[in-house]
XYZ file of C-alpha atoms in Angstrom:
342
model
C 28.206 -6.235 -16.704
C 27.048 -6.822 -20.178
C 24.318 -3.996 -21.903
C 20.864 -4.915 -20.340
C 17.428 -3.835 -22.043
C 15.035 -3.201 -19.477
C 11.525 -3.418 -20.373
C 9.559 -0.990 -18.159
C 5.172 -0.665 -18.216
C 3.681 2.710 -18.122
C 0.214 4.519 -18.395
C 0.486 6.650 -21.352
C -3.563 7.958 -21.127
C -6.455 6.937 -19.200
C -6.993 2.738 -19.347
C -3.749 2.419 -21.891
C -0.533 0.839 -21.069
C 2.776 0.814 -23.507
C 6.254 -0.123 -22.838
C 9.559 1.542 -22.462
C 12.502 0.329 -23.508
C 15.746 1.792 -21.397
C 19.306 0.332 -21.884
C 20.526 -0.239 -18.071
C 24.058 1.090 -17.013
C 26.191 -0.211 -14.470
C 25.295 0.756 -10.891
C 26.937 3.702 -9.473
C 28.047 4.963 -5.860
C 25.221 3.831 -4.005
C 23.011 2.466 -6.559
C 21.522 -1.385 -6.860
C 20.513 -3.267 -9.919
C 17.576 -5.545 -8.922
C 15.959 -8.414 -11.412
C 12.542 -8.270 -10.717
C 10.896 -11.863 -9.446
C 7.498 -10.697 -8.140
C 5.409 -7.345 -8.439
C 2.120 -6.339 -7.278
C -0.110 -4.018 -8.357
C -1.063 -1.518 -6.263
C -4.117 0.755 -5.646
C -1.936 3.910 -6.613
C -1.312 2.286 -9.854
C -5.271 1.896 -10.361
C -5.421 5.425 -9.637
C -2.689 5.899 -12.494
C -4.200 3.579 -14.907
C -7.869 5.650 -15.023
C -5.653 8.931 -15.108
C -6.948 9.989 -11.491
C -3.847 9.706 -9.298
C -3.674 13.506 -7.981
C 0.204 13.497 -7.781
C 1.345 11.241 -11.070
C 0.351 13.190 -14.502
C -0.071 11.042 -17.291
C 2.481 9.551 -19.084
C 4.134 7.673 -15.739
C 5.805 4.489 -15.248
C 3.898 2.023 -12.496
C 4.981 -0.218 -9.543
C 6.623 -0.428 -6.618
C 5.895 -3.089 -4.463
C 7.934 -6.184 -5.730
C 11.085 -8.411 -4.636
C 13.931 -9.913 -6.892
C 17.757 -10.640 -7.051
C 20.354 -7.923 -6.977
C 22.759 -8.635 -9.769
C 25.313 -5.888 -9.524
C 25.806 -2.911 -7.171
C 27.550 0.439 -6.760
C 31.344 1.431 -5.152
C 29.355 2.589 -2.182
C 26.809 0.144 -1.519
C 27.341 -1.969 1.934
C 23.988 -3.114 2.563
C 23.268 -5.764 0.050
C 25.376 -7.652 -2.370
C 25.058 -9.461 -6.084
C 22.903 -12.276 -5.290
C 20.999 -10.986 -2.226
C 17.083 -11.702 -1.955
C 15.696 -8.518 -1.616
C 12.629 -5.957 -1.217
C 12.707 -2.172 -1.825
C 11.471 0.883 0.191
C 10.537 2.600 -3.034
C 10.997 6.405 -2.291
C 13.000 9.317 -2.470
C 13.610 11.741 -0.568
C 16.410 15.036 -0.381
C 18.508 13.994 2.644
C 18.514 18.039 2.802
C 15.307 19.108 4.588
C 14.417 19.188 8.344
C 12.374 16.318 8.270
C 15.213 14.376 6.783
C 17.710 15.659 8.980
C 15.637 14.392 12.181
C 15.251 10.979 10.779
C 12.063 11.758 9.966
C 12.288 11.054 6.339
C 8.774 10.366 5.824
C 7.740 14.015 5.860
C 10.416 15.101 3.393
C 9.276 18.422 1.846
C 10.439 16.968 -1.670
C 9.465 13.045 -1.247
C 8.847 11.154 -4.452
C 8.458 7.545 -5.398
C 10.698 5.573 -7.871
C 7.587 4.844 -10.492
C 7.661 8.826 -10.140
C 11.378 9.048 -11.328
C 11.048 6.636 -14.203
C 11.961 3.769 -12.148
C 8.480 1.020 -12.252
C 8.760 -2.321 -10.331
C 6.400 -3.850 -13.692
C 9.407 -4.412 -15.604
C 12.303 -6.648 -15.743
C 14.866 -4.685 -13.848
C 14.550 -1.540 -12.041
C 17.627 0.495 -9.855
C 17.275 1.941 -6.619
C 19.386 3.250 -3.745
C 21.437 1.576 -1.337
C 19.768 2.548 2.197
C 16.009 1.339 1.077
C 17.136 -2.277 0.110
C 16.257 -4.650 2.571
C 17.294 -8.623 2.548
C 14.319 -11.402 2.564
C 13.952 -13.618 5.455
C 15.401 -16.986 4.340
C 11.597 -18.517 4.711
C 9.899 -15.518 2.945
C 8.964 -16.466 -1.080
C 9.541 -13.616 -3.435
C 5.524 -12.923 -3.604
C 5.732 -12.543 -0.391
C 8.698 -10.180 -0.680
C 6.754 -8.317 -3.361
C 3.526 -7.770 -0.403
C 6.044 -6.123 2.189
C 5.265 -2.440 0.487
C 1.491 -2.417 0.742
C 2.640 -4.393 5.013
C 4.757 -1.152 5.325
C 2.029 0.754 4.594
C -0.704 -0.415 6.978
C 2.204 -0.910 9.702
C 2.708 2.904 9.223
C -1.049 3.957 9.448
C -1.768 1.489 12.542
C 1.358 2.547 14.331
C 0.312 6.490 13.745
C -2.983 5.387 15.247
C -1.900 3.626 18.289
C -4.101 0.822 18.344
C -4.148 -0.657 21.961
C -5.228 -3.860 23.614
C -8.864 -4.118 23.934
C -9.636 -1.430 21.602
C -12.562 -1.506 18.934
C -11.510 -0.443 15.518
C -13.376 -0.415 12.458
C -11.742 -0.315 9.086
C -13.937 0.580 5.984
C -12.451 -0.385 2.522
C -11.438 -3.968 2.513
C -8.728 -3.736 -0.333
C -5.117 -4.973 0.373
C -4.435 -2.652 2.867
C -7.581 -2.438 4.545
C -7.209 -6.023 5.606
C -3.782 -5.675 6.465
C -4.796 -3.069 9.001
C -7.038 -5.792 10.323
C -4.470 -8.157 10.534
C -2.121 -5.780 12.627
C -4.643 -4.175 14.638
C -5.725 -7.909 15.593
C -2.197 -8.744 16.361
C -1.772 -5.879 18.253
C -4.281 -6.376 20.717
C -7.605 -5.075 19.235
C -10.482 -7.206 20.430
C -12.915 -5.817 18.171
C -12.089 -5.024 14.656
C -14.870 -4.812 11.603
C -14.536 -4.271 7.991
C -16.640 -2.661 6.207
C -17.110 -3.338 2.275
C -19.836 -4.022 -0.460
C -17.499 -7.156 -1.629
C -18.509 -10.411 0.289
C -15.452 -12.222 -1.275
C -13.188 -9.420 0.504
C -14.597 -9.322 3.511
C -14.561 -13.109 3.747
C -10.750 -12.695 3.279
C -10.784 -10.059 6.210
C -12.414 -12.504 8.285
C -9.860 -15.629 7.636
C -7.352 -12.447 8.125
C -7.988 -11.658 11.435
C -11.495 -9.310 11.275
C -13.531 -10.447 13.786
C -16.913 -8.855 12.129
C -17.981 -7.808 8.653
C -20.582 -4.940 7.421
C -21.615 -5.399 4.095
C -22.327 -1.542 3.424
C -24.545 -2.572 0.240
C -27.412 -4.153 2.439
C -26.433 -3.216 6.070
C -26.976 0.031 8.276
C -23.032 0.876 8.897
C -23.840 3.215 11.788
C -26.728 0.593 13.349
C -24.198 -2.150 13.826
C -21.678 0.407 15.319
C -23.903 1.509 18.040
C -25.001 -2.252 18.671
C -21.588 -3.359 19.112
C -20.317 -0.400 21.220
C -23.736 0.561 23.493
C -24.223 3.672 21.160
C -20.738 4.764 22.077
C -19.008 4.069 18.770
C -15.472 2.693 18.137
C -12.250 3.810 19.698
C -10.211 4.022 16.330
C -11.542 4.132 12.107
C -9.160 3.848 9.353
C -10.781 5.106 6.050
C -9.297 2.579 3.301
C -11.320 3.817 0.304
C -10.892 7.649 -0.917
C -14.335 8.898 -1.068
C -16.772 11.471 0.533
C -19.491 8.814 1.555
C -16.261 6.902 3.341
C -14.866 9.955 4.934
C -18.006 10.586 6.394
C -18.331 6.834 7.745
C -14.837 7.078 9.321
C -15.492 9.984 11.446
C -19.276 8.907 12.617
C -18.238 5.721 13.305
C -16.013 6.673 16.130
C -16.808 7.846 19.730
C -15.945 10.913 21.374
C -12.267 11.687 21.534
C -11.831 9.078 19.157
C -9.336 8.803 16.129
C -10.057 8.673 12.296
C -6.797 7.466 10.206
C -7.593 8.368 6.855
C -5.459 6.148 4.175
C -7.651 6.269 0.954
C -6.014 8.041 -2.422
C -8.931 10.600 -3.071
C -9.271 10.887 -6.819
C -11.935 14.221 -6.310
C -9.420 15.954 -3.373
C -12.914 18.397 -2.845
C -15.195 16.776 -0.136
C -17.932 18.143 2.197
C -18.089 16.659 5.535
C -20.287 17.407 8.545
C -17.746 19.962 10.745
C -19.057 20.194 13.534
C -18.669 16.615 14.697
C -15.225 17.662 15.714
C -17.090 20.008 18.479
C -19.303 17.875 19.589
C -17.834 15.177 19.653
C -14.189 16.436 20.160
C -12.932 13.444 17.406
C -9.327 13.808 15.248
C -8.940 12.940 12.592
C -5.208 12.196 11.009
C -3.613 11.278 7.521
C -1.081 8.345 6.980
C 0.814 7.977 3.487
C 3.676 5.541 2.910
C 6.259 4.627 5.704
C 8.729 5.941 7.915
C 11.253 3.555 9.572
C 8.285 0.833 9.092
C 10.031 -1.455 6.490
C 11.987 -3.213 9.593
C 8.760 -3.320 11.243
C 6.970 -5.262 8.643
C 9.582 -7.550 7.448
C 9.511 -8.572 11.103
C 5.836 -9.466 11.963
C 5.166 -10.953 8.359
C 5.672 -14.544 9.454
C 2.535 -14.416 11.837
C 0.419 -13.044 8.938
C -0.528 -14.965 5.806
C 0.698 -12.482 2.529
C -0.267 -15.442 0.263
C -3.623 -15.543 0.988
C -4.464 -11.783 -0.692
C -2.732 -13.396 -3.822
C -5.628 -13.947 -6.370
C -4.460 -13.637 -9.755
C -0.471 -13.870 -11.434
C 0.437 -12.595 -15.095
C 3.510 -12.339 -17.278
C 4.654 -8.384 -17.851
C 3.153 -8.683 -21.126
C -0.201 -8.913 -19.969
C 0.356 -5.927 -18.086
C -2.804 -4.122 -19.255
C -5.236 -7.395 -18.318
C -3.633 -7.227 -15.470
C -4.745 -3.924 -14.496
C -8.348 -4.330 -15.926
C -8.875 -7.490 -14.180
C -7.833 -5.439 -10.662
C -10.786 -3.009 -11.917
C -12.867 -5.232 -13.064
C -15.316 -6.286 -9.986
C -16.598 -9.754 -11.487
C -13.116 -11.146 -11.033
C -12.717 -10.768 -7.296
C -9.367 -9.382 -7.106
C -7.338 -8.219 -4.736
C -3.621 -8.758 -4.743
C -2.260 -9.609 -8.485
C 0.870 -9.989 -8.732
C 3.194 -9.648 -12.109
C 6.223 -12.123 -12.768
C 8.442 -10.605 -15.408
């Protein structure tokens, strides 16, 4: 393989991006060399961008969600081949610990993420391991392919809740992933499932998404609607899509007794007060849910019956990186997937 220049974006301080320039080497053992087609930003790259992600100090490469052609692998690679359509589980974990000894690699005690290691999907090329590549479907376009990450993610946090037929679930935070948990819990039998938000173009896409009711928080009683839908009882499941107190708060009073709170949200001030004893009195859990575990498979499966395109709203070259990420910010311009195309 000839010398490749790979041109990789990264934060450097608080609302400024640069690039890195790395000279690529020939994948090893189980390593695959991927040219990037499609990434997407993602709300852990917001985080990044304002300097507020809690586990990625400043300066850090950004992206992870993306699809593109592998052009050369390792000795030990048996998965994929040079040409392969693919997508990328992008984390790493030890192999080593418990957790990854009983499969459960999800939970390993030293789990990072490739933009962690140097390794950003907003770039031209980007290597990764052999066991997280996964082929695209045939039918499936490489923006697509770049949306199964942020699929994997809210397959993950509605399998960990267990969302049932005929269960009402209410999701508050209608970003990407909040109505991708709509989507899934629709598809997977809820019969009731509201999102909440303060952006009427967002929860319009959660309704064409599968929502079957919208709150707009800015000018509507949250809890009031709740208790009309349910006969004061409250829903059965919340997922909290957002990462703030006010949220928190919503996701645990908005469910009934012995319900179940799935918190999601990156929380960019980790210190919150929350009223305790509604887990007395009301007996509720409440749960986390962060990344995937054997849910890749699971996404890449159900994404036919769920329309990725439609949360694509804005496309840029890698240069424009740093629009890019102010136009995600930036609430006059509606976004909510953008996608870069190296």
């Amino acid at each position: 393989m000839d010398k490749l220049i790979n041109k990789i974006g990264r934060v450097v301080e608080p609302g400024k991006v640069d690039f890195l320039e790395k000279t690529l080497k020939n994948p090893e053992g189980k390593e695959v060399l991927i040219k990037i087609v499609s990434s997407s930003i993602c709300g852990s790259d917001l985080h990044i961008f304002k300097g507020k992600h809690p586990s990625a100090p400043l300066p850090v490469t950004i992206g992870h969600e993306f699809s593109g052609d592998v052009i050369a692998v390792g000795s030990q690679v048996k998965n994929v081949k040079a040409g392969d359509r693919v997508t990328v589980e992008p984390c790493l974990v030890c192999g080593e610990c418990l957790a990854c000894c009983t499969g459960n690699y999800g939970y390993c005690e030293n789990i990072s993420f490739t933009y962690r290691n140097g390794d950003g999907a907003m770039a031209h090329y980007i290597t990764v391991q052999d066991p997280y590549v996964y082929k695209l479907p045939d039918s499936m376009s490489y923006d697509e392919g770049a949306l199964i990450e942020p699929l994997s993610v809210a397959t993950h946090a509605v399998r960990r809740a267990g969302v049932k037929l005929g269960e009402k679930v209410i999701i508050i935070g209608s970003g990407a992933i909040g109505i991708l948990i709509a989507a899934l819990s629709r598809r997977s039998g809820a019969t009731e499932v509201v999102v909440v938000d303060h952006n009427d173009a967002k929860l319009q896409m959660a309704l064409e998404m599968g929502a079957t009711r919208t709150i707009n928080s800015k000018n509507e009683d949250v809890c009031q609607i709740v208790n009309e839908l349910t006969d004061g009882y409250g829903m059965d499941k919340s997922f909290e899509c957002v990462g703030v107190e006010a949220t928190f708060i919503q996701a645990m009073m908005s469910v009934k007794k012995n319900g179940l709170a799935t918190i999601i949200g990156i929380f960019e001030n980790p210190n919150i007060t929350i009223p305790a004893t509604r887990f007395i009195t009301h007996e509720i859990k409440i749960q986390g849910s962060q990344g995937y575990c054997w849910d890749f498979p699971v996404a890449l499966s159900v994404a036919d019956s769920i329309p990725l395109k439609k949360l694509i709203t804005h496309k840029f070259q890698l240069d424009q990186l740093q629009e890019a990420l102010e136009t995600c910010l930036s609430r006059e311009k509606g976004a909510i997937k953008v996608l870069i195309e190296p």
